[in-house]
Coordinates of C-alpha atoms in Angstrom, one line a residue:
Chain A
M14 CA 45.8 121.4 90.4
H15 CA 49.0 119.8 91.5
E16 CA 47.4 118.2 94.6
L17 CA 45.2 116.2 92.4
S18 CA 47.7 114.9 89.9
T19 CA 48.2 111.2 89.6
I20 CA 51.0 109.2 91.1
L21 CA 52.1 106.1 89.3
L22 CA 53.4 103.3 91.6
V23 CA 55.3 100.5 89.8
E24 CA 55.7 97.8 92.4
D25 CA 55.4 94.0 92.1
N26 CA 55.5 93.1 95.8
E27 CA 51.9 93.0 97.2
D28 CA 53.1 93.7 100.7
D29 CA 55.3 96.7 99.7
A30 CA 52.5 98.1 97.5
D31 CA 49.9 97.8 100.2
L32 CA 52.3 99.4 102.8
I33 CA 53.1 102.3 100.5
L34 CA 49.5 102.9 99.6
Y35 CA 48.6 102.7 103.3
A36 CA 51.4 105.2 104.1
F37 CA 49.9 107.7 101.5
K38 CA 46.5 107.3 103.0
K39 CA 47.8 107.5 106.6
S40 CA 49.7 110.7 105.7
G41 CA 46.5 112.3 104.3
I42 CA 47.8 112.5 100.8
E43 CA 44.7 112.6 98.5
N44 CA 46.3 112.3 95.1
P45 CA 45.1 109.3 93.3
V46 CA 47.8 106.6 93.3
T47 CA 47.7 104.1 90.4
R48 CA 49.6 100.9 91.1
V49 CA 50.9 98.6 88.4
A50 CA 52.6 95.3 89.2
H51 CA 55.0 94.7 86.4
G52 CA 57.2 96.4 83.9
D53 CA 55.0 95.8 80.8
A54 CA 52.0 97.3 82.6
A55 CA 54.1 100.3 83.4
V56 CA 55.2 100.8 79.8
H57 CA 51.5 100.4 78.7
Y58 CA 50.5 103.1 81.2
I59 CA 53.3 105.5 80.1
E60 CA 52.5 105.0 76.4
G61 CA 48.7 105.0 76.8
T62 CA 48.3 101.7 75.2
G63 CA 46.4 98.4 76.0
P64 CA 44.3 98.6 79.1
F65 CA 45.5 102.2 79.7
A66 CA 44.5 103.6 76.3
D67 CA 41.9 106.0 77.9
R68 CA 43.9 109.1 79.0
A69 CA 40.8 110.5 80.7
L70 CA 40.8 107.5 83.1
H71 CA 44.5 107.1 83.2
P72 CA 46.1 110.5 83.0
L73 CA 49.9 110.9 82.7
P74 CA 51.3 110.9 86.2
A75 CA 53.0 113.8 87.9
L76 CA 55.3 111.5 89.7
I77 CA 56.4 107.9 89.0
L78 CA 57.6 105.7 91.9
L79 CA 59.6 102.9 90.3
D80 CA 60.8 99.7 91.7
L81 CA 63.9 98.2 90.0
K82 CA 63.3 94.5 90.4
L83 CA 60.2 93.8 88.4
P84 CA 58.8 90.9 86.4
R85 CA 58.6 91.0 82.6
R86 CA 60.6 94.2 82.2
S87 CA 63.1 95.6 84.8
G88 CA 62.7 99.0 86.4
L89 CA 65.7 100.3 84.4
E90 CA 64.1 99.2 81.1
V91 CA 60.9 101.0 82.1
L92 CA 63.0 104.1 83.0
K93 CA 64.5 104.0 79.5
V94 CA 61.1 103.8 77.9
I95 CA 60.0 106.8 80.0
R96 CA 63.0 108.8 79.0
D97 CA 62.6 108.0 75.3
N98 CA 58.9 108.8 75.4
E99 CA 58.1 112.2 73.8
V100 CA 55.4 113.1 76.3
A101 CA 56.6 111.5 79.5
R102 CA 60.4 112.2 79.2
H103 CA 60.3 115.0 81.8
T104 CA 58.2 113.3 84.3
P105 CA 60.0 113.0 87.7
V106 CA 60.9 109.4 88.3
V107 CA 61.9 108.4 91.9
I108 CA 63.4 105.0 92.2
L109 CA 62.0 103.2 95.3
T110 CA 63.8 99.9 95.7
S111 CA 65.3 97.5 98.1
S112 CA 68.7 97.6 96.5
D113 CA 71.4 99.9 97.8
Q114 CA 74.0 98.5 95.4
N115 CA 76.2 101.1 93.9
T116 CA 75.9 99.6 90.4
D117 CA 72.1 99.9 90.5
I118 CA 72.3 103.5 91.8
K119 CA 74.7 104.4 89.0
R120 CA 72.7 102.8 86.3
A121 CA 69.6 104.5 87.5
Y122 CA 71.2 107.9 87.4
D123 CA 72.8 107.1 84.0
L124 CA 69.3 106.8 82.8
S125 CA 68.3 110.1 84.3
A126 CA 66.4 109.0 87.4
N127 CA 65.4 112.1 89.5
A128 CA 66.1 110.4 92.8
Y129 CA 67.0 107.1 94.3
L130 CA 65.5 106.0 97.6
V131 CA 65.9 102.7 99.4
K132 CA 62.7 101.2 100.9
P133 CA 63.0 101.5 104.7
V134 CA 62.1 98.5 106.8
S135 CA 60.5 100.5 109.6
R136 CA 56.9 101.6 109.0
D137 CA 57.6 105.0 110.7
A138 CA 60.5 105.6 108.3
L139 CA 58.2 104.7 105.4
L140 CA 55.6 107.3 106.6
A141 CA 58.3 109.9 106.8
L142 CA 59.5 109.0 103.3
V143 CA 56.1 109.2 101.7
Q144 CA 55.4 112.6 103.4
T145 CA 58.7 114.0 102.2
L146 CA 58.0 112.7 98.6
E147 CA 54.6 114.4 98.5
A148 CA 55.9 117.6 100.0
F149 CA 58.8 117.9 97.6
W150 CA 57.8 116.3 94.3
I151 CA 54.1 117.1 94.4
K152 CA 53.9 120.4 96.3
L153 CA 57.3 122.1 95.7
N154 CA 58.7 120.7 92.5
R155 CA 57.6 122.3 89.2
V156 CA 57.2 120.0 86.2
V157 CA 57.0 120.8 82.5
G158 CA 53.5 121.7 81.7
P159 CA 51.5 120.4 78.7
Chain B
M118 CA 155.6 55.0 84.2
A119 CA 153.3 52.8 86.2
Q120 CA 151.9 55.9 87.8
A121 CA 151.3 57.5 84.4
T122 CA 149.5 54.3 83.3
H123 CA 147.5 54.3 86.4
A124 CA 146.5 57.9 85.9
M125 CA 145.5 57.1 82.4
L126 CA 143.5 54.2 83.3
G127 CA 141.8 56.3 86.0
L128 CA 141.0 58.9 83.4
A129 CA 139.9 56.3 80.9
A130 CA 137.5 54.9 83.5
T131 CA 135.9 58.3 83.9
E132 CA 135.7 58.9 80.2
G133 CA 132.9 56.5 79.7
A134 CA 132.2 54.2 76.8
V135 CA 134.6 54.3 73.8
N136 CA 132.5 54.9 70.7
F137 CA 132.9 53.2 67.3
R138 CA 133.5 56.4 65.4
S139 CA 136.6 57.3 67.5
I140 CA 138.1 53.7 66.9
L141 CA 137.5 54.2 63.2
V142 CA 139.2 57.5 63.3
A143 CA 142.2 55.8 65.1
L144 CA 142.4 53.0 62.5
L145 CA 142.1 55.5 59.6
S146 CA 144.8 57.8 61.1
V147 CA 147.2 55.0 61.7
G148 CA 146.4 53.6 58.2
A149 CA 147.0 57.0 56.7
A150 CA 150.3 57.4 58.6
F151 CA 151.3 53.9 57.5
G152 CA 150.5 54.8 53.8
I153 CA 152.4 58.1 53.8
R154 CA 155.4 56.5 55.6
L155 CA 155.3 53.7 53.1
T156 CA 155.2 56.2 50.2
L157 CA 158.1 58.1 51.7
D158 CA 160.1 54.9 52.5
P159 CA 162.4 55.1 49.5
V160 CA 163.4 58.6 50.6
L161 CA 163.5 58.1 54.4
Q162 CA 164.7 54.4 54.3
D163 CA 165.4 53.5 58.0
R164 CA 165.3 57.0 59.4
A165 CA 162.4 58.2 61.7
P166 CA 160.2 55.1 61.5
F167 CA 157.7 56.5 64.0
L168 CA 157.5 60.1 62.8
L169 CA 154.1 60.2 61.2
F170 CA 152.5 57.7 63.6
L171 CA 152.8 60.2 66.4
L172 CA 150.4 62.5 64.4
A173 CA 148.0 59.5 64.1
V174 CA 148.1 59.0 67.9
V175 CA 147.3 62.7 68.4
A176 CA 144.4 62.5 66.1
A177 CA 143.1 59.3 67.8
S178 CA 143.5 60.7 71.3
A179 CA 141.8 64.0 70.5
T180 CA 138.8 62.2 69.1
G181 CA 138.5 59.2 71.4
G182 CA 140.4 60.0 74.5
A183 CA 143.2 58.0 76.3
R184 CA 142.0 54.5 75.5
V185 CA 141.7 55.1 71.8
G186 CA 145.1 56.9 71.9
I187 CA 146.7 53.8 73.5
L188 CA 145.0 51.6 71.0
A189 CA 146.5 53.8 68.2
T190 CA 149.9 53.7 69.9
V191 CA 149.9 49.9 70.1
I192 CA 148.8 49.4 66.5
S193 CA 151.3 52.1 65.3
A194 CA 154.1 50.5 67.3
V195 CA 153.4 47.1 65.9
A196 CA 153.0 48.3 62.3
A197 CA 156.1 50.5 62.5
L198 CA 158.3 47.8 64.2
W199 CA 157.2 45.2 61.6
T200 CA 157.4 47.4 58.6
F201 CA 159.9 50.2 59.1
V202 CA 162.2 49.3 61.9
P203 CA 165.1 47.1 60.9
P204 CA 165.2 44.2 60.7
R205 CA 162.0 44.6 58.7
G206 CA 159.6 41.7 59.0
S207 CA 160.4 41.3 62.8
L208 CA 158.9 43.0 65.9
L209 CA 162.3 43.1 67.6
P210 CA 164.5 46.2 66.9
Q211 CA 168.0 45.6 65.5
S212 CA 170.0 48.0 67.7
A213 CA 169.9 50.0 70.8
E214 CA 169.3 53.1 68.7
F215 CA 166.0 51.7 67.4
T216 CA 165.0 50.4 70.8
L217 CA 165.4 53.9 72.1
E218 CA 163.2 55.2 69.3
V219 CA 160.5 52.7 70.2
L220 CA 160.6 53.9 73.8
V221 CA 160.6 57.6 72.9
F222 CA 157.7 56.9 70.6
A223 CA 155.8 55.1 73.4
A224 CA 156.5 57.8 76.0
A225 CA 155.6 60.6 73.6
S226 CA 152.4 58.8 72.6
L227 CA 151.4 58.2 76.1
A228 CA 152.0 61.8 77.0
V229 CA 149.9 62.9 74.0
A230 CA 147.1 60.5 74.8
L231 CA 147.1 61.7 78.4
L232 CA 147.0 65.4 77.4
A233 CA 144.4 64.9 74.7
S234 CA 142.3 62.9 77.1
R235 CA 142.5 65.7 79.8
M236 CA 141.5 68.3 77.2
R237 CA 138.7 66.1 76.0
M238 CA 137.5 65.6 79.5
A239 CA 137.5 69.3 80.2
R240 CA 135.6 69.9 76.9
L241 CA 133.0 67.2 77.8
R242 CA 132.7 68.6 81.3
A243 CA 132.1 72.1 79.9
E244 CA 129.6 70.8 77.5
A245 CA 127.8 68.9 80.2
G246 CA 127.8 72.0 82.3
E247 CA 126.3 74.0 79.5
A248 CA 123.7 71.4 78.8
Q249 CA 122.9 71.3 82.5
Q250 CA 122.5 75.1 82.6
R251 CA 120.3 75.0 79.5
Q252 CA 118.2 72.4 81.2
A253 CA 118.0 74.4 84.4
E254 CA 117.0 77.5 82.4
A255 CA 114.4 75.5 80.6
E256 CA 113.1 74.2 83.9
V257 CA 113.0 77.7 85.4
R258 CA 111.0 78.9 82.3
R259 CA 108.7 75.9 82.6
L260 CA 108.1 76.6 86.3
N261 CA 107.5 80.3 85.7
Q262 CA 105.0 79.4 83.1
H263 CA 103.3 77.0 85.4
L264 CA 103.3 79.6 88.2
E265 CA 101.7 82.1 85.8
T266 CA 99.1 79.6 84.8
L267 CA 98.4 78.9 88.5
I268 CA 98.2 82.6 89.3
S269 CA 95.7 83.3 86.5
E270 CA 93.7 80.3 87.5
R271 CA 93.6 81.4 91.1
T272 CA 92.8 85.0 90.1
A273 CA 89.9 83.7 88.0
E274 CA 88.7 81.6 90.9
L275 CA 88.9 84.5 93.3
E276 CA 87.1 86.8 90.9
A277 CA 84.4 84.2 90.6
A278 CA 84.2 83.9 94.4
N279 CA 84.1 87.6 94.7
S280 CA 81.3 88.1 92.2
Q281 CA 79.4 85.3 93.9
L282 CA 79.9 87.1 97.2
E283 CA 78.6 90.3 95.6
A284 CA 75.6 88.4 94.2
F285 CA 75.0 87.0 97.7
S286 CA 75.1 90.4 99.4
Y287 CA 72.8 91.8 96.7
T288 CA 70.4 89.0 97.5
V289 CA 70.7 89.6 101.2
S290 CA 70.1 93.3 100.9
H291 CA 67.3 93.0 98.3
D292 CA 65.4 89.8 99.1
L293 CA 65.8 89.3 102.8
R294 CA 64.6 92.8 103.6
A295 CA 61.4 92.5 101.6
P296 CA 59.6 90.0 104.0
L297 CA 60.8 92.1 106.9
R298 CA 59.1 95.2 105.6
G299 CA 55.9 93.1 105.5
M300 CA 56.3 91.9 109.1
E301 CA 57.2 95.2 110.5
G302 CA 54.7 97.2 108.5
F303 CA 51.6 95.1 109.0
A304 CA 52.4 94.5 112.7
R305 CA 52.5 98.2 113.1
I306 CA 49.2 98.6 111.3
L307 CA 47.7 96.0 113.6
L308 CA 48.9 98.0 116.6
D309 CA 47.8 101.4 115.2
D310 CA 44.5 100.6 113.6
F311 CA 43.3 97.4 115.3
G312 CA 44.8 97.8 118.8
D313 CA 41.4 97.8 120.5
S314 CA 40.3 94.4 119.1
L315 CA 43.8 92.9 119.7
G316 CA 43.6 93.3 123.5
S317 CA 46.7 93.8 125.6
Q318 CA 48.1 90.3 125.1
G319 CA 47.7 90.6 121.3
K320 CA 49.3 94.0 121.3
R321 CA 52.3 92.7 123.2
Y322 CA 52.7 89.9 120.6
A323 CA 52.5 92.4 117.7
E324 CA 55.1 94.5 119.5
R325 CA 57.4 91.5 119.6
I326 CA 57.0 90.9 115.9
V327 CA 58.0 94.6 115.4
A328 CA 61.0 94.1 117.7
A329 CA 62.1 90.8 116.0
A330 CA 61.9 92.5 112.6
G331 CA 64.1 95.3 113.9
R332 CA 66.7 92.8 115.2
M333 CA 66.8 91.0 111.9
E334 CA 67.2 94.3 110.1
G335 CA 70.1 95.1 112.4
L336 CA 71.7 91.8 111.6
I337 CA 71.3 92.2 107.9
N338 CA 72.7 95.7 108.0
S339 CA 75.7 94.6 110.1
L340 CA 76.4 91.7 107.8
L341 CA 76.4 94.0 104.8
T342 CA 78.5 96.6 106.5
F343 CA 81.0 93.8 107.5
S344 CA 81.2 92.3 104.0
R345 CA 81.5 95.7 102.4
L346 CA 84.3 96.7 104.9
Q347 CA 86.3 93.7 103.7
R348 CA 85.9 94.4 100.0
S349 CA 85.7 98.2 99.5
A350 CA 88.7 100.4 98.7
V351 CA 89.6 102.7 101.6
A352 CA 90.8 106.3 101.0
L353 CA 92.3 107.8 104.2
R354 CA 92.3 111.5 105.0
T355 CA 92.9 113.7 108.0
L356 CA 89.8 113.7 110.2
D357 CA 88.7 115.3 113.5
P358 CA 87.2 112.4 115.5
T359 CA 85.7 114.8 118.0
R360 CA 82.7 115.7 115.9
I361 CA 82.2 112.1 114.7
A362 CA 82.3 111.0 118.4
R363 CA 79.8 113.7 119.5
S364 CA 77.3 112.7 116.7
C365 CA 77.7 109.0 117.5
A366 CA 77.2 109.7 121.2
K367 CA 74.0 111.6 120.5
E368 CA 72.7 108.7 118.4
V369 CA 73.6 106.0 120.9
E370 CA 72.0 108.1 123.8
A371 CA 68.8 108.6 121.7
A372 CA 68.6 104.9 120.8
A373 CA 69.1 104.0 124.5
A374 CA 66.5 106.4 125.6
S375 CA 63.9 104.8 123.4
S376 CA 64.7 101.4 124.8
A377 CA 64.4 102.6 128.4
G378 CA 68.1 102.6 129.1
D379 CA 69.9 105.4 130.9
V380 CA 73.1 106.2 129.2
T381 CA 75.5 109.2 129.5
I382 CA 78.4 109.5 127.1
Q383 CA 81.1 111.9 127.9
V384 CA 83.2 113.1 125.0
D385 CA 86.6 114.5 126.2
A386 CA 87.3 117.1 123.5
P387 CA 89.5 117.5 121.6
I388 CA 90.4 114.0 120.3
P389 CA 93.6 114.4 118.2
S390 CA 93.0 114.2 114.4
V391 CA 93.6 110.8 112.7
M392 CA 94.1 109.4 109.2
A393 CA 90.8 107.7 108.5
E394 CA 87.8 107.2 106.3
P395 CA 84.8 109.1 107.8
V396 CA 82.1 106.4 107.3
I397 CA 84.3 103.6 108.6
L398 CA 85.5 105.7 111.6
G399 CA 81.9 106.5 112.3
Q400 CA 80.9 102.9 112.3
I401 CA 83.8 102.0 114.6
I402 CA 83.0 104.7 117.1
A403 CA 79.3 104.0 117.0
N404 CA 79.9 100.3 117.6
L405 CA 82.3 100.9 120.5
L406 CA 79.9 103.3 122.1
T407 CA 76.9 101.1 121.6
N408 CA 78.8 98.2 123.1
A409 CA 80.0 100.2 126.1
A410 CA 76.4 101.5 126.7
K411 CA 74.9 98.0 126.3
F412 CA 77.0 96.0 128.8
H413 CA 76.2 98.1 131.9
K414 CA 75.6 96.5 135.3
E415 CA 72.0 95.6 135.9
G416 CA 70.2 98.4 137.6
E417 CA 73.0 100.9 137.1
P418 CA 73.0 103.7 134.5
A419 CA 75.7 103.2 131.7
Q420 CA 78.6 105.7 132.1
V421 CA 80.7 105.9 129.0
R422 CA 83.7 108.1 128.3
I423 CA 85.6 108.6 125.0
W424 CA 88.9 110.4 124.7
G425 CA 92.0 110.4 122.6
E426 CA 95.8 110.5 123.2
T427 CA 98.7 111.0 120.9
R428 CA 101.4 108.3 121.1
G429 CA 104.2 109.4 118.8
K430 CA 102.9 109.3 115.3
R431 CA 99.8 107.4 116.2
V432 CA 96.6 108.4 118.0
R433 CA 94.8 106.1 120.4
I434 CA 91.1 106.6 120.9
W435 CA 89.7 105.1 124.1
V436 CA 86.2 104.1 125.0
E437 CA 85.7 103.3 128.6
D438 CA 82.7 102.0 130.5
A439 CA 82.0 101.0 134.1
G440 CA 80.0 98.0 133.1
I441 CA 80.3 94.2 133.6
G442 CA 83.7 93.9 132.0
I443 CA 85.2 91.0 130.2
A444 CA 87.1 88.1 131.8
P445 CA 90.7 87.8 130.5
E446 CA 90.0 84.4 128.9
H447 CA 87.4 85.9 126.7
Q448 CA 89.3 89.0 125.6
A449 CA 91.1 87.3 122.8
K450 CA 88.1 86.2 120.9
I451 CA 85.6 89.0 121.3
F452 CA 86.8 90.7 118.1
G453 CA 85.9 87.7 116.0
A454 CA 82.6 87.7 114.0
F455 CA 79.6 86.2 115.7
E456 CA 81.3 85.8 119.1
R457 CA 78.8 86.4 121.8
L458 CA 79.4 86.0 125.5
H459 CA 75.8 86.5 126.6
G460 CA 72.4 85.3 125.7
Q461 CA 70.1 87.4 123.5
E462 CA 67.8 88.1 126.5
T463 CA 70.4 89.6 128.8
Y464 CA 72.3 91.6 126.2
P465 CA 70.8 91.7 122.7
G466 CA 73.1 92.0 119.7
T467 CA 74.3 90.4 116.6
G468 CA 77.9 89.5 117.7
I469 CA 79.3 91.4 114.7
G470 CA 79.9 94.9 116.2
L471 CA 83.4 94.3 117.4
A472 CA 84.3 92.4 114.2
I473 CA 83.3 95.6 112.3
V474 CA 85.5 97.6 114.8
K475 CA 88.5 95.3 114.2
T476 CA 88.1 94.9 110.4
G477 CA 87.4 98.6 110.0
A478 CA 90.5 99.6 112.0
E479 CA 92.7 97.2 110.0
R480 CA 91.4 98.5 106.7
M481 CA 92.6 101.9 107.8
G482 CA 96.0 100.6 108.9
G483 CA 95.1 100.6 112.6
T484 CA 94.9 98.2 115.5
V485 CA 92.4 97.5 118.2
G486 CA 92.6 96.2 121.8
V487 CA 90.9 95.9 125.1
E488 CA 91.8 96.3 128.7
S489 CA 89.3 94.9 131.1
M490 CA 88.6 93.1 134.4
A491 CA 85.4 91.2 135.0
G492 CA 83.0 93.3 137.1
V493 CA 85.1 96.5 136.8
G494 CA 84.4 97.7 133.3
A495 CA 86.2 97.7 130.0
R496 CA 88.4 100.1 128.1
F497 CA 88.5 99.5 124.3
W498 CA 90.9 101.3 122.1
I499 CA 91.6 101.8 118.4
E500 CA 94.9 103.1 117.3
L501 CA 95.3 105.0 113.9
A502 CA 98.0 107.0 112.3
A503 CA 97.9 110.6 113.5
G504 CA 96.3 113.1 111.1
R505 CA 98.6 115.5 109.2
T506 CA 98.7 119.1 110.2
A507 CA 97.9 121.8 107.7
Q508 CA 101.7 122.5 107.5
E509 CA 102.5 118.9 106.8
R510 CA 99.9 118.7 104.1
D511 CA 101.3 121.8 102.5
E512 CA 104.8 120.3 102.6
S513 CA 103.6 117.0 101.1
H514 CA 101.8 119.0 98.4
E515 CA 105.1 120.7 97.6
V516 CA 106.8 117.3 97.5
D517 CA 104.0 116.0 95.3
H518 CA 104.3 118.8 92.9
A519 CA 108.1 118.8 92.8

């Protein structure tokens, strides 16, 4: 079951989103990855409102990859919504961002991020990162069941 | 007498302007003396015609100084001679006895005036000194306040500059890397998935995009390391550099192997322990080793050796290569940021590695240097405080707790 659970990718940069999706595909990870491009869309998805009202089509993700610098609503605001949401509060959230600023890292962990990763520049490093993410968070890690 | 007068005039000249109030006091004193003497005249008759006038001269001198004292003396003398010294109604004394009394009065008055004037001068001088001191103190307070304002202004400016710098390094780390990921990532996808249709020329170009992105990433990382080095707090502890040197050596050899270089790095264990911060020491050693491996002679493998020696309470870590070396005229400036002696094609690099070495060493209370001859190789060194032994640490703990 776990192998087929959805991964939610919150990423505004088209290039980064394409490269991450490519890395998932290249690594042979078959989980459906839904990508949203801004903070408001991420909140809609988590709360099952607006365009994401149908849970059959848009199931709650087993893993959320969250960029910090997002239009409309920042990644940290999205993270707060997730942690305040009755259903999604235990969902693993991995911050995947360009920023390696200590203040960002601290604020993310203050809001109970599960992990904080910095996007690598090299494509090979990105492949390794995606494979590790899948192996740990999707295959090994146990989440709170429904 | 003439000398006394001269002295008095001299004093008078330094006393400054005579004010109206002191002349009034002189006139009133003399008037009062005249009135009382006149009242007592039926009792005293011709005796002691000058007695009370001396008091008037004292009062006048004390208030107005020597000149007013002399004025009071002259008026008193005239008034007394005319009114109380026989023959009354004349300024000339009747007998030698009264002439003597006039002279005694004049001498006594002058002495009083002189004394009073001296006292007054001393008092004025003391007052002036006090006023000057008060003024000086006020000036010091004012300057202090000015300094404090200046300091707080400068501090605010520095803090603003610092936060601007932080915002800048945030932008550098966040925004400049984003396009690089696109360049690197898509060029690699082209190479991996579209290699056949690119042809050999196209593949080479795509590889150069990847290499250029890698160089730019290196530059951004070096810049961030350098700017962080200058700003972050540094906590020193006793470290064994041998393990750090070994792990850096492995990394540098691996990086060289991937770029078709032949590098051997010899780590002479053990390197004595030093007081350092592990991340910074790692950056310093990695930069020195990378540098030593990079500047090898063309066609020759890079031979690098790292070892340490204790020099009193300091430890010097040496990194030696048999490469192209550095001419003496260039040795002074190679530790500056962005100093490069060679073109990008011959020896690629950002020109910031040795600046990281120098700044890093300085942040840890250390020094750096180089010994080299062009064509013979180079020996770089960093010198840090020697690490504390377990015994020294225990002792300092005891001291800390005492």
